[in-house]
Tab-separated table of C-alpha atoms and ligand atoms in Angstrom:
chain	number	residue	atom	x	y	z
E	1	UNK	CA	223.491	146.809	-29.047
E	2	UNK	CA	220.071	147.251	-27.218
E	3	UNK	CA	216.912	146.817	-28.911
E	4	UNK	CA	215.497	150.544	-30.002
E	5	UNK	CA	212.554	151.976	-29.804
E	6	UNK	CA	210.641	151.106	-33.454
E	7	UNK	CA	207.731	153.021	-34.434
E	8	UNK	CA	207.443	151.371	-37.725
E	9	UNK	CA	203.599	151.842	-39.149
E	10	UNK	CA	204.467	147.889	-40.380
E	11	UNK	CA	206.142	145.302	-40.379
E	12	UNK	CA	206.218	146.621	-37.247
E	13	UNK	CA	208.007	145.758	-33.434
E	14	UNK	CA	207.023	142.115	-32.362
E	15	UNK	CA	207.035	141.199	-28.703
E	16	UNK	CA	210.271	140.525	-27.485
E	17	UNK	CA	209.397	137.431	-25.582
E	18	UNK	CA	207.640	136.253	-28.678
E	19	UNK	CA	211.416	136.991	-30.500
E	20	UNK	CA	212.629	135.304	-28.161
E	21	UNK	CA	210.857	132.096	-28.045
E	22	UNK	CA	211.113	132.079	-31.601
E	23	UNK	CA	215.113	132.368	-31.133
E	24	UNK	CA	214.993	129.147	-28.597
E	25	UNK	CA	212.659	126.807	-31.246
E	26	UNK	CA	215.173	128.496	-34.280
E	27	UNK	CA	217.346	124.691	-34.996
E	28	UNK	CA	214.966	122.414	-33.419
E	29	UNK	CA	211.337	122.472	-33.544
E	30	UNK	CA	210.176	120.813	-29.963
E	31	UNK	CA	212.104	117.971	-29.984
E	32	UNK	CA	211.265	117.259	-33.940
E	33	UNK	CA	214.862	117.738	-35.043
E	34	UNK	CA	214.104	120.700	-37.699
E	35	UNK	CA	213.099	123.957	-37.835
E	36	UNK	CA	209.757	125.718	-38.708
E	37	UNK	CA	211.415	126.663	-41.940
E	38	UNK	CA	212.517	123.729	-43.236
E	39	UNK	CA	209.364	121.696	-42.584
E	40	UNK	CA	206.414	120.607	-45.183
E	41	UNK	CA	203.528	122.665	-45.220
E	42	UNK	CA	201.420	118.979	-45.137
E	43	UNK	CA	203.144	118.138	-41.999
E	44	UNK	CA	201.441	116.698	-39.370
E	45	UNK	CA	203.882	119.524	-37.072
E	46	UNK	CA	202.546	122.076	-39.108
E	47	UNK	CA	199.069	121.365	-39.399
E	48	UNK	CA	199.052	121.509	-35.461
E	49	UNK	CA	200.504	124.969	-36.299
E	50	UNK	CA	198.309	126.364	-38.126
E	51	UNK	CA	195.221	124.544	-36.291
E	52	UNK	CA	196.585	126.080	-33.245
E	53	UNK	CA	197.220	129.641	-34.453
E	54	UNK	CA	193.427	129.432	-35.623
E	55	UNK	CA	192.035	128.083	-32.476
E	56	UNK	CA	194.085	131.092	-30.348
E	57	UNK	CA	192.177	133.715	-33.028
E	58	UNK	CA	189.356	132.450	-32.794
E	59	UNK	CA	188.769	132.700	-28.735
E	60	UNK	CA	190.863	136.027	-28.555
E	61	UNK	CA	188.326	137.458	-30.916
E	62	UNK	CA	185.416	135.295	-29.896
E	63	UNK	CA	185.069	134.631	-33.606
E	64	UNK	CA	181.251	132.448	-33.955
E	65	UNK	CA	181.557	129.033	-35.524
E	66	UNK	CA	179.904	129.837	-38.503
E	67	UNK	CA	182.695	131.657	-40.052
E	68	UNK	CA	185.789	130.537	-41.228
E	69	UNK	CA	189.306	132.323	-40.445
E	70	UNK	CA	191.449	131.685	-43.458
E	71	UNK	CA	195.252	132.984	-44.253
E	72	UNK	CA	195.947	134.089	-47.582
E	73	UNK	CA	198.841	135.766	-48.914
E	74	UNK	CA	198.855	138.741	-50.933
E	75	UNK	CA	198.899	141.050	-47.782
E	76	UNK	CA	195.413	143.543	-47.596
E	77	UNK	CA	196.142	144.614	-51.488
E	78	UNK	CA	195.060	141.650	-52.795
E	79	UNK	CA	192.053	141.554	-50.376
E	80	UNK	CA	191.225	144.499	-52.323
E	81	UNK	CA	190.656	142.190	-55.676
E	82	UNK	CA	189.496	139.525	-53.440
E	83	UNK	CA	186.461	141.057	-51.975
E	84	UNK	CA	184.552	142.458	-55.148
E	85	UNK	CA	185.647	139.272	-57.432
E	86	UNK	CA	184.153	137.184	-54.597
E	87	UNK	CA	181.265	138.996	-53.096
E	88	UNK	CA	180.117	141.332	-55.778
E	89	UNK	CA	176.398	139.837	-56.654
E	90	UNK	CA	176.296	142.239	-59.931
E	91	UNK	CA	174.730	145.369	-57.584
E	92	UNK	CA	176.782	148.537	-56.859
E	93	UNK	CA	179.700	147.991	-54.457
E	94	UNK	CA	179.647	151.084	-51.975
E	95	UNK	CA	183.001	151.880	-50.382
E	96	UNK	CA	183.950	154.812	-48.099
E	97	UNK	CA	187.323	156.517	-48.387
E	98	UNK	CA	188.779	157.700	-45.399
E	99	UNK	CA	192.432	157.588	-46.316
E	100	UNK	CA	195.049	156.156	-48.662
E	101	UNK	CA	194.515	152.509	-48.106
E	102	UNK	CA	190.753	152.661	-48.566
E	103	UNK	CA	191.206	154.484	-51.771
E	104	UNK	CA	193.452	152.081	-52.681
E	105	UNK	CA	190.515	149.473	-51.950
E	106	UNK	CA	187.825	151.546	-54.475
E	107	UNK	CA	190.312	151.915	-56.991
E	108	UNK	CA	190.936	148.618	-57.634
E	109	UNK	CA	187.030	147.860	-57.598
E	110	UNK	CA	186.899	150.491	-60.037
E	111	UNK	CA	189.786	149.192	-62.332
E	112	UNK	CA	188.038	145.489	-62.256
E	113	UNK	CA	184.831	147.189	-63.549
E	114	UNK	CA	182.824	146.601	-61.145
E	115	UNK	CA	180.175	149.169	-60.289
E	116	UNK	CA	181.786	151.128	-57.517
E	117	UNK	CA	180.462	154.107	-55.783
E	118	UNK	CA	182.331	156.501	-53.014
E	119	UNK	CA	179.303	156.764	-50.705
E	120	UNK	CA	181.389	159.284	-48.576
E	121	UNK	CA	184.686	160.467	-47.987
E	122	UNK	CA	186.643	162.598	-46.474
E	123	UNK	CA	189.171	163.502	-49.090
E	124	UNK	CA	187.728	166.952	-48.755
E	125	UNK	CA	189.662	167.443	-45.252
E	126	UNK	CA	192.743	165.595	-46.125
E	127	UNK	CA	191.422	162.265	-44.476
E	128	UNK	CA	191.212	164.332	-40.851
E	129	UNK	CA	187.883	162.250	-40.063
E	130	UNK	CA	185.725	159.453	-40.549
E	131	UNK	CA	182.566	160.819	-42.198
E	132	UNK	CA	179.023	159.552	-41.826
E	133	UNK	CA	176.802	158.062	-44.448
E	134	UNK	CA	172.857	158.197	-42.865
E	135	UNK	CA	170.805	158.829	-45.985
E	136	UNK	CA	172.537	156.169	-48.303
E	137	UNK	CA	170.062	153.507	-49.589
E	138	UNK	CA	171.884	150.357	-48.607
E	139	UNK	CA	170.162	148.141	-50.499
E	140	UNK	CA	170.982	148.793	-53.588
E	141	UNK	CA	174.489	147.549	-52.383
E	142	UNK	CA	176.154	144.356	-52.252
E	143	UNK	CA	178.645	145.587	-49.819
E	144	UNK	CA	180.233	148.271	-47.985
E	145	UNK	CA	183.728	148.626	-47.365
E	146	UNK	CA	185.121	150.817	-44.549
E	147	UNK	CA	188.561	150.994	-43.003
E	148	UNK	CA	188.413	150.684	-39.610
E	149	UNK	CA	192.035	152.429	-39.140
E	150	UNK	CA	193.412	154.391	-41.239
E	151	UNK	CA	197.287	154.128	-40.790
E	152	UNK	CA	198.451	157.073	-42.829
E	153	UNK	CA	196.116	159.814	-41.686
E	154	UNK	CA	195.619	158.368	-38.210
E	155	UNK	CA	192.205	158.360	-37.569
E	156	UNK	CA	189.781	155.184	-36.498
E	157	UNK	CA	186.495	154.274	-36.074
E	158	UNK	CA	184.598	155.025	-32.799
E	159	UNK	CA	181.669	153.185	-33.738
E	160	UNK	CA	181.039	150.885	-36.612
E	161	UNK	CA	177.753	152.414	-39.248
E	162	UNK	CA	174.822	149.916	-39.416
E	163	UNK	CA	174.835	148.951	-43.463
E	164	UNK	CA	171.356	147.189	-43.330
E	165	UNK	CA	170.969	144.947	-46.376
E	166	UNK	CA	174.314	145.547	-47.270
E	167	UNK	CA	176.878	143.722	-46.281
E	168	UNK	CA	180.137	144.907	-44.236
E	169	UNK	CA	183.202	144.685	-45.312
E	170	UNK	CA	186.281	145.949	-42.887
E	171	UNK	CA	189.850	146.553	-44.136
E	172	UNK	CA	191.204	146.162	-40.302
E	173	UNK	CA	195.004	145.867	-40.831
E	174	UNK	CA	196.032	148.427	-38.774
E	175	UNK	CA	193.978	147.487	-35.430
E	176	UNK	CA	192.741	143.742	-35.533
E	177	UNK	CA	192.906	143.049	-31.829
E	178	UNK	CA	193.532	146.168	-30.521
E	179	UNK	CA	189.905	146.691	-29.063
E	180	UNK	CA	186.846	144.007	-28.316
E	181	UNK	CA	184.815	143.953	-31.685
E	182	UNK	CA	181.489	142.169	-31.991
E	183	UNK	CA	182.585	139.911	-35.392
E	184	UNK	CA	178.909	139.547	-35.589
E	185	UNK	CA	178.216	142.849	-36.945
E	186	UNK	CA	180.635	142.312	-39.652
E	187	UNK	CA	180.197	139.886	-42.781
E	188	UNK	CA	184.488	139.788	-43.746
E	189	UNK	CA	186.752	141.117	-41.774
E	190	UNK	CA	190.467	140.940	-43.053
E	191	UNK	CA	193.953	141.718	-42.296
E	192	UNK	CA	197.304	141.837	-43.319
E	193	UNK	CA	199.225	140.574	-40.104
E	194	UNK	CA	202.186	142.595	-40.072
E	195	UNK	CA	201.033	145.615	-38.228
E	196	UNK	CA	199.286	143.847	-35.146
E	197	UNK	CA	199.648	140.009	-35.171
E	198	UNK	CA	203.217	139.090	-36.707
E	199	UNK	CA	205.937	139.023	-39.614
E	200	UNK	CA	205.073	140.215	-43.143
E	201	UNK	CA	203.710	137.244	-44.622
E	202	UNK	CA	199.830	136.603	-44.191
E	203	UNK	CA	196.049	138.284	-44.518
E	204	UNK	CA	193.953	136.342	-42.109
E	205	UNK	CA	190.222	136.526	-43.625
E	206	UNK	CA	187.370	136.582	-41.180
E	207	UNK	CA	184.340	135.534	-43.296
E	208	UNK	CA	180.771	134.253	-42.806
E	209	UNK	CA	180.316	130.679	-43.881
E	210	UNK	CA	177.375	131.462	-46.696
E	211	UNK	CA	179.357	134.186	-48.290
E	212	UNK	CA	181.773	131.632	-49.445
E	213	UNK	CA	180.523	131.219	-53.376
E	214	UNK	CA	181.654	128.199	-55.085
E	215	UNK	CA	183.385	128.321	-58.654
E	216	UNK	CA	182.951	131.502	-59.806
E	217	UNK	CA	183.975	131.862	-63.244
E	218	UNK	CA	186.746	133.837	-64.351
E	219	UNK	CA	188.177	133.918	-61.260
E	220	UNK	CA	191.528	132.676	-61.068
E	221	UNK	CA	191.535	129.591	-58.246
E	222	UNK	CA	193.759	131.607	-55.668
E	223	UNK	CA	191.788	134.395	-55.409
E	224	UNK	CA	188.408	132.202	-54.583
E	225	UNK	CA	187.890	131.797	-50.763
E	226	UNK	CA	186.601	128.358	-51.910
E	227	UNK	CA	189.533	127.068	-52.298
E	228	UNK	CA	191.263	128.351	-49.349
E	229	UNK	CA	188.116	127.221	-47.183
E	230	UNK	CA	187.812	123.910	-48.372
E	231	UNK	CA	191.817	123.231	-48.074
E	232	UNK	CA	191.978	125.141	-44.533
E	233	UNK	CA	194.556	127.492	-45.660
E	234	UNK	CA	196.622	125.184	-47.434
E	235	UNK	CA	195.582	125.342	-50.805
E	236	UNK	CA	198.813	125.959	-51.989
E	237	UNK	CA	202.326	126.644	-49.944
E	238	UNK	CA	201.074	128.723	-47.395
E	239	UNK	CA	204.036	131.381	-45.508
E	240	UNK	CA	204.437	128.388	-42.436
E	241	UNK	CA	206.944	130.421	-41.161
E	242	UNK	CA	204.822	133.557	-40.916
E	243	UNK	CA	201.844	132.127	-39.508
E	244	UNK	CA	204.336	129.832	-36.901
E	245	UNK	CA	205.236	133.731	-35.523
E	246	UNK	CA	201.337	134.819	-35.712
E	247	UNK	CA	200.571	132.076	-33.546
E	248	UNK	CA	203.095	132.827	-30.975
E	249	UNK	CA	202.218	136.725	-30.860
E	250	UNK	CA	198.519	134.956	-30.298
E	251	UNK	CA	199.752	133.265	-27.301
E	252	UNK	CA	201.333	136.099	-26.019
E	253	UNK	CA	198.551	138.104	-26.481
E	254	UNK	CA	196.028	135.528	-24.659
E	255	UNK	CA	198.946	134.959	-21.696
E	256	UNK	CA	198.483	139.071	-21.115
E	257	UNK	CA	194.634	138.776	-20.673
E	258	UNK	CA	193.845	138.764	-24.228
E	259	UNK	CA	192.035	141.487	-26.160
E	260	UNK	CA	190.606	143.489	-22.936
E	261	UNK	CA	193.841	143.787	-21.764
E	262	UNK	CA	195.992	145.057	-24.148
E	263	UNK	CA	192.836	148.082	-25.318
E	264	UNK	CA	193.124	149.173	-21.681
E	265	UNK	CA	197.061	149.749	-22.457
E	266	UNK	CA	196.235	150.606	-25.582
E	267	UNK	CA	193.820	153.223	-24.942
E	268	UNK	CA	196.429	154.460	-21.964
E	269	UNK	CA	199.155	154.394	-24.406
E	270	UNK	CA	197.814	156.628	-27.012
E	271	UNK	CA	195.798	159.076	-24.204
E	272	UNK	CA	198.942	160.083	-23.086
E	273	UNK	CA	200.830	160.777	-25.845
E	274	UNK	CA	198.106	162.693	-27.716
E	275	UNK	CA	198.156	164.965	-24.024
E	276	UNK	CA	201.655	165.540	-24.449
E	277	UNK	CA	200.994	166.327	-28.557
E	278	UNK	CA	198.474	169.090	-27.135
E	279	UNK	CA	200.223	170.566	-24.212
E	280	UNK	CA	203.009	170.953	-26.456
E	281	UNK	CA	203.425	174.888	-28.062
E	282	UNK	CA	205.721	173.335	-31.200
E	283	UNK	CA	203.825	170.182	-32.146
E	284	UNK	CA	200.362	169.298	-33.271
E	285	UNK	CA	198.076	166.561	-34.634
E	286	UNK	CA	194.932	168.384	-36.888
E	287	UNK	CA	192.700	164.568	-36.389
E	288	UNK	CA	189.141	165.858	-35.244
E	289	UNK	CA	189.451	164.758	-31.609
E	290	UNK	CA	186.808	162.075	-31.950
E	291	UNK	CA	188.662	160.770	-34.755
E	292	UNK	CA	191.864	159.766	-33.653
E	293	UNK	CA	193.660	156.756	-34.417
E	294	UNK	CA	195.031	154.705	-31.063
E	295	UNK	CA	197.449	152.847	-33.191
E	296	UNK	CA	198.919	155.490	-35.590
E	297	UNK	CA	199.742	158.691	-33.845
E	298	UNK	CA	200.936	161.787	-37.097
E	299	UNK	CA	202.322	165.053	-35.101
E	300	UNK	CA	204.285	167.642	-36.625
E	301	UNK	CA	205.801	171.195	-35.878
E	302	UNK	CA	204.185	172.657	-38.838
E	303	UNK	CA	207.799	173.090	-40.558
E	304	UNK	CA	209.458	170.403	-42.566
E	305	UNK	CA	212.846	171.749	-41.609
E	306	UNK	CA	212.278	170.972	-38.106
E	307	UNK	CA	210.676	167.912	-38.615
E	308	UNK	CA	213.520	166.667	-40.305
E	309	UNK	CA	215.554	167.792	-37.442
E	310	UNK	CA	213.359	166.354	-34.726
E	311	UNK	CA	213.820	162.481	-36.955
E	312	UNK	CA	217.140	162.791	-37.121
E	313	UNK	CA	217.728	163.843	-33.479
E	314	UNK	CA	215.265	161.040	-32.264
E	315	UNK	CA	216.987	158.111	-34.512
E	316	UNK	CA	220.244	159.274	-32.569
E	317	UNK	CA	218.628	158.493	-29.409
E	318	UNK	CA	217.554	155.640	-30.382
E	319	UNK	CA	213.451	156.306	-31.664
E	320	UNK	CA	213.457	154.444	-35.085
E	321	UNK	CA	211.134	154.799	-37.853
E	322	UNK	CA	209.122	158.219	-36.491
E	323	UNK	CA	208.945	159.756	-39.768
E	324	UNK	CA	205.461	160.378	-41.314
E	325	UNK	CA	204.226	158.364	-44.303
E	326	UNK	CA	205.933	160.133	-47.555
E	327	UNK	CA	202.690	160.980	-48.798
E	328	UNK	CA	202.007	163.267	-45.270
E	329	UNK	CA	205.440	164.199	-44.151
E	330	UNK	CA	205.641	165.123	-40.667
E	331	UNK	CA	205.888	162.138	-38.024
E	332	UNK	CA	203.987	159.368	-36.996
E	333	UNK	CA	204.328	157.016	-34.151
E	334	UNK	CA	202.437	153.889	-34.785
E	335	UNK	CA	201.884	151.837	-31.067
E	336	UNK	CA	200.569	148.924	-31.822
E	337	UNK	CA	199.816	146.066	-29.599
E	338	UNK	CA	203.004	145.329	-28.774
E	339	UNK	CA	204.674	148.504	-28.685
E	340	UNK	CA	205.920	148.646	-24.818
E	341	UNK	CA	204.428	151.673	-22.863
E	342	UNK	CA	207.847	152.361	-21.579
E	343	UNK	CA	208.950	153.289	-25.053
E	344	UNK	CA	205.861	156.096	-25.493
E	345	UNK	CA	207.057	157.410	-21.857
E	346	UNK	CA	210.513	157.455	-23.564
E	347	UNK	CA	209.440	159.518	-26.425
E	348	UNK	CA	207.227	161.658	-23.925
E	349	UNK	CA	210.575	162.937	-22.789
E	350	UNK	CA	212.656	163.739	-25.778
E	351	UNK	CA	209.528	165.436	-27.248
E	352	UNK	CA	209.503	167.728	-24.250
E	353	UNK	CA	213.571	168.270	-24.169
E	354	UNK	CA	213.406	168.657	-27.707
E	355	UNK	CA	211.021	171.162	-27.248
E	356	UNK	CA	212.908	173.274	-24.577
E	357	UNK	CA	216.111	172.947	-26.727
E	358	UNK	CA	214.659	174.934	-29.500
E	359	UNK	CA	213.039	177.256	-27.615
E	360	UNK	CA	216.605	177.975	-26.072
E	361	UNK	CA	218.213	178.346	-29.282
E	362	UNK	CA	215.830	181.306	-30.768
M	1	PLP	C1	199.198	148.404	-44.602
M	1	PLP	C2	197.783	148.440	-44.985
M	1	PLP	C3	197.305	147.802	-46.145
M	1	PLP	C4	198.207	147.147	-47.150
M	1	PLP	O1	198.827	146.048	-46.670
M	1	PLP	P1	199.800	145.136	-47.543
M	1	PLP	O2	199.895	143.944	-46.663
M	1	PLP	O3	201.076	145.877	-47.713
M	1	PLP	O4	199.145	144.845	-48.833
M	1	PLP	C5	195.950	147.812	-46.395
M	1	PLP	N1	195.107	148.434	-45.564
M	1	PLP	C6	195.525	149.071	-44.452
M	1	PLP	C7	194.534	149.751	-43.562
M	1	PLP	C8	196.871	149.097	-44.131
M	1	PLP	O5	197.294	149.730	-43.026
């Protein structure tokens, strides 16, 4: 059976060489005898691992040496406990909510008490941009929290807001090294890995050296970067086999041309399928134009029937996992990093012949 085309918003498609060399290492580790997922965590292999995946994130992102890049489990939910129990310094905690995920984020600020404020939003127009915040005092903040991507809705940051005293926090599951980013203008960055950089498994943690407070009370010893810091990820059994797979998608990624590369494709990917959303007279994506997500791409014909229609029709030839989140309906074709161009031109044309088909049935 070939390999189809998955749109999956996450875990999402890997890259098939990276499959592949995974495949080849499966029963025998480089000569060690074993396999990744039979092997101790406080290896001497799999501290090379790990070492290794860290160094490759670091240059691809140009990360400065005075953070530390940690991975936690948990996925980005429990970064959402993670960031107020760590950074909160008793001030208000501002976040913005520009979809499901960063709502998700507030909410659980909220539900820990702490004093969490909604400095904008864009609930008001069913998440359809990112808003803008100019007249917010920042420093009565400890942090802000944005969402860089917003995989539901499909829409993404342009430009990143200036947060003055405040500190920046970004949720960036959904397009970690899709697109240069200056880490500097960030204090954390984090991300679950399974959209852009592997398996289900890991939350790598981007965070600025000072930030890192030491016992914090209350605080159960997991969910304190301390401890994660000081052990260099292996506090306790980290996934190994998860961040073996990160570190290979890493490689891959630097063997392309690293992060410049793969935004030009990126950026080519999602231009022409959002052309062929808006020549199209049956489907449409409502994202204010200057909005729109290059990773996540929602369309729909407007009518659930058909949308159901144009799914099913799809799966049969062989597009997997186009549906829309079941909060939005509709579809949604996430093309992340290592979803092959070939597969967008693919969908190009079965959108179009879909398109003439119905218009030769009325
Ligand atoms: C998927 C996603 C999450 C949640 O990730 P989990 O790893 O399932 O906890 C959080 N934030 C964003 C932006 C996401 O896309």
């Amino acid at each position: 059976m070939p390999r189809v085309w998955n749109f999956s918003a996450g875990p999402a498609v890997l890259p098939e060489p990276v499959l592949k060399g995974i495949q080849d290492e499966l029963l025998d580790y480089k000569g060690n005898g074993l396999s990744v997922l039979e092997m101790s965590h406080r290896s001497a292999i799999f501290s090379s691992i790990i070492k290794e995946a860290e160094r490759s994130l670091r240059s691809l992102m140009s990360v400065p040496s005075n953070y530390q890049v940690l991975f936690i489990q948990g996925g980005g939910t429990l970064q959402f406990s993670m960031i107020p129990l760590n950074l909160n310094k008793g001030g208000k905690l501002g976040y913005v909510t520009t979809g499901v995920w960063a709502s998700k984020a507030y909410q659980e600020a909220v539900n820990l008490g702490f004093d969490a404020v909604e400095i904008a939003s864009s609930k008001d127009d069913d998440f359809c941009h990112i808003p803008t915040y100019e007249d917010v005092d920042f420093s009565e903040f400890d942090y802000i929290h944005i969402t860089t991507n917003n995989t539901i809705r499909g829409t993404q940051y342009q430009e990143f807001p200036d947060t003055g005293d405040a500190l920046l926090v970004a949720d960036m599951s959904s397009d970690i090294l899709s697109k240069e980013v200056d880490v500097e203008k960030f204090d954390v960055i984090y991300a679950g890995v399974q959209k852009n950089i592997g398996p289900a498994g890991a939350t790598i943690v981007i965070i600025r050296d000072d930030l890192i407070s030491e016992n914090l009370v209350n605080v159960p010893g997991y969910l304190q970067y301390t401890n994660h810091a000081k052990k260099h990820s292996v506090y306790n059994t980290p996934p190994a086999f998860t961040i073996y797979a990160v570190g290979k998608v890493l490689d891959w990624l630097i063997e392309l041309g690293g992060v410049s590369t793969i935004s030009a494709v990126n950026d080519e990917k999602a231009k022409l399928l959002y052309q062929a959303i808006d020549n199209s007279s049956l489907f449409y994506n409502k994202v204010e134009l200057d909005c729109r997500s290059k990773m996540n791409v929602p369309f729909t014909t407007g009518n659930s029937e058909l949308d159901s229609r144009f799914i099913a029709r799809a799966e049969e030839a062989g597009f997997i996992n186009l549906a829309g989140h079941r909060t939005m309906g509709g579809m949604r074709a996430s093309i992340y990093n290592a979803f092959p161009m070939a597969g967008v031109e693919e969908l190009m044309t079965f959108m179009k012949k879909f398109e003439e088909d119905e218009q030769n049935n009325v």
